Amino acid sequence: MALAHNLGFPRIGRDRELKKAQEAYWKGELDEAGLRAVGRELRARHWQVQKDAGIELLPVGDFAWYDQVLTHSLTFGVIPSRFRSHDAARPTLQTLFAMARGTVGDSCCGGAHAQEMTKWFDSNYHYLVPEFTADQQFALSWEQLFEEVDEAQALGHAVKPVVIGPLTYLWLGKAKGGDFDRLELLDRLLPLYDQILNRLAAQGVEWVQIDEPILALDLPQAWKNAYERVYNILQRAPLKKLIATYFGGLEDNLGLAANLPVDGLHIDLVRAPEQYPTILDRLPAYKVLSLGLVNGRNVWRCDLGQALQVLRHAHERLGERLWIAPSCSLLHSPVDLAREDQLDAELRSWLAFAVQKCQEVALLAKAINAPQASDVAAALAQSQAVQASRAASPRIHKPDVQARLAAVKPADSQRHSAFAQRIVKQRAGLDLPAFPTTTIGSFPQTSAIRLARQAYKQGKLTEADYVEAMHSEIRHAVKIQEDLGLDVLVHGEAERNDMVEYFAEQIDGYAFTRFGWVQSYGSRCVKPAVIVGDLSRTKAMTVEWITYAQGLTSKVMKGMLTGPVTMLMWSFPREDVSREVQARQLALAIRDEVLDLEAAGIRVVQIDEAAFREGLPLRHGAWAHYLEWATEAFRLCASGVRDETQIHTHMCYSEFNDVIESIAAMDADVITIETSRSDMELLAAFERFAYPNEIGPGVYDIHSPRVPTREEMVKLLRKAARRIPAERLWVNPDCGLKTRGWPETEAALVNMVAAARELRGTA
Ligand code: GLN
Ligand code: ZN
């Protein structure tokens, strides 16, 4: 019998119950017992849903009060000293949330800053980075996993606890205070794994899932070598171990992974189907092979017929040793499609969320184990009908969009002249001072703005009243910028809920769910738009707002758009065409908008590519291809304009060392980036590469309400001017100001403009 199992289920709840409980708890509106009750209720419900769907081994340990990596840090006692209170011997839920969110000090410096957060591989989930010290000690300090195993068993479930493997856990952390290799901590950490596995075995657990997703990365040799040693030691624990890999192929780690002395291996065949035959050949004959064939990272229904072809083949070879699962934890999927009562029937028939994905996994197992079962044939027929309806749907396949893409010529992604010529014309036309000042686009999203948008969406505010409310915000923003003496103004983005959703709503080929929430971090959830079909712009998306703003001032007004790569990265993409094709279609839609803005008299257009870097593949070998199509997509949307029109781009980070050539290949006239927190050190990449175009290195950190002084910003700018020729420097904040309040925004911008004037010598 092939076994249906799951690697992890979303913990947020189908109505984001966990988010609501966390936030109520943080506000003091819910006590700890209340919060714990919500968690218990969610876990019980999720196990039951999975079981009802037909999952035979249920994951335990996928629930977390904030983040699963943080749970591991507590389990191992990896608690930075700033969170250790003297009286409490053991960490508490307060400790956990303090590590996740920081604590507010009573006076200036009593607070402990939160642990750093970063992206979980190439997903949009963020985990809390473990902090290791050279003398790091590990001690079992948190009972959650064992308690939840008891809890599930008491409910009568067959469970498979999930732990992050020791090497992946160490890899995800950071060495703090002193230069040491975190691999040196391994020998101290391993006894804890031994304890954990033994305790789970004592609880009657038969199988444990040990996640080692770093096996899908390019690993240094020392880390590869450590694998065998680690699992030789852990194999003594008296229970069966399944190593789970996901988000990519094993490639050069394949032999290593296949031969680890454990009882099973899970591989991701959605991301890396090509690894299947080799794994089958290399897998020792005693081992279980779990095939991840249902995509845990997207919202589309699985093509069951196609998956079954692989499974039938695998079953012939493996028999009982075949397991079936989603490709990765369903943490990255929305919870339950049944909640979507307002989606049109056709689209709904194409989608599957976590609950439905569990059903798909179970159905695949059934199709192997009991092919004659009556519901199997029906489900397969239905899956085939879904694939057929998608393949033929005019909602997906649009000949005009495809024809336009096919007609794109190399010259379309090339500005008419080189930067050196363009900049001369731009300088003449824009007439800006040295060290021109600007902002990144958004101004504070006040509750008045959000209320107006909500009221309009609910039909409580007429269109005319809504437009007037937004115009009034624009007037306010323009007036403030003029008073501040900024050089290139923005309209403030009051009308935008989100930099992707705002455009997606106006691009044909996108669809939206109402409950398709996915955890981003802690209580933060995102609801990505879904790319359903070929994408095209039907009418101008921003021109009215921007020209209204331009009409209020004689200063230069910068048009503000979101770039194709970011649109793609922050949406659920199609699976029937490549990411590249989707990016190019988006690029053409945005190109039309750029040209409309230019035709309407807008002389500077910024195209944000906040997610450009995060699109980088996990494996270096795949970088070049990505960078090529991603830069090309950007150029395709930016290159239709005249030399005189200045194209800006913005990126919310500063790690450019390894991609600087591609950043240059985007050929934006001006790039604004995040540098203030790194003290301009990260401009080194631009200097070394002799980056040719203009740069605005952010001079103040917008993530904090703190108002930077003029002196600080002058210092940063002088530092920047040592690396970048002064005539190519812009002066701007790190990112958009939508999360800030007006008072601190104005105060900071006064200082920023003063800093620029000081550099010009006109202060
Ligand atoms: N223009 C956007 C803003 O100012 C950019 C945001 C971002 O890059 N994340 O909000
Ligand atoms: Zn930004």
PDB file of C-alpha atoms and ligand atoms in Angstrom, residues 439-443 493 496 499 560-562 570 606 608-610 650-652 734-738, ligand 1:
ATOM      1  CA  THR A 439      11.136  60.168  -1.954  1.00  0.00           C
ATOM      2  CA  ILE A 440      10.370  56.582  -2.888  1.00  0.00           C
ATOM      3  CA  GLY A 441       6.682  56.996  -3.607  1.00  0.00           C
ATOM      4  CA  SER A 442       4.281  56.444  -0.773  1.00  0.00           C
ATOM      5  CA  PHE A 443       3.401  58.884   1.971  1.00  0.00           C
ATOM      6  CA  GLU A 493       0.125  56.530  -3.508  1.00  0.00           C
ATOM      7  CA  ARG A 496      -3.041  52.095  -3.442  1.00  0.00           C
ATOM      8  CA  MET A 499       1.932  47.998  -4.668  1.00  0.00           C
ATOM      9  CA  MET A 560       5.110  55.495  -9.820  1.00  0.00           C
ATOM     10  CA  LEU A 561       4.732  51.930 -11.106  1.00  0.00           C
ATOM     11  CA  THR A 562       5.479  48.403  -9.931  1.00  0.00           C
ATOM     12  CA  TRP A 570       4.338  38.533  -5.210  1.00  0.00           C
ATOM     13  CA  GLN A 606       9.890  55.107 -11.297  1.00  0.00           C
ATOM     14  CA  ASP A 608       9.764  49.583  -8.449  1.00  0.00           C
ATOM     15  CA  GLU A 609      11.483  46.216  -8.439  1.00  0.00           C
ATOM     16  CA  ALA A 610      11.420  45.462  -4.734  1.00  0.00           C
ATOM     17  CA  HIS A 650      13.826  51.213  -6.556  1.00  0.00           C
ATOM     18  CA  MET A 651      14.975  48.143  -4.664  1.00  0.00           C
ATOM     19  CA  CYS A 652      14.459  47.561  -0.949  1.00  0.00           C
ATOM     20  CA  ASP A 734      15.443  54.035   2.121  1.00  0.00           C
ATOM     21  CA  CYS A 735      11.948  53.132   0.996  1.00  0.00           C
ATOM     22  CA  GLY A 736       8.351  54.352   0.840  1.00  0.00           C
ATOM     23  CA  LEU A 737       6.876  56.157   3.832  1.00  0.00           C
ATOM     24  CA  LYS A 738       3.453  54.551   3.962  1.00  0.00           C
TER      25      LYS A 738
HETATM   26  N1  GLN B   1       6.797  53.001  -4.302  1.00  0.00           N
HETATM   27  C1  GLN B   1       6.634  52.091  -3.218  1.00  0.00           C
HETATM   28  C2  GLN B   1       6.412  52.870  -1.937  1.00  0.00           C
HETATM   29  O1  GLN B   1       6.939  53.942  -1.827  1.00  0.00           O
HETATM   30  C3  GLN B   1       7.839  51.221  -3.042  1.00  0.00           C
HETATM   31  C4  GLN B   1       7.670  50.228  -1.947  1.00  0.00           C
HETATM   32  C5  GLN B   1       8.666  49.142  -1.949  1.00  0.00           C
HETATM   33  O2  GLN B   1       9.626  49.195  -2.684  1.00  0.00           O
HETATM   34  N2  GLN B   1       8.468  48.137  -1.158  1.00  0.00           N
HETATM   35  O3  GLN B   1       5.748  52.419  -1.037  1.00  0.00           O
END
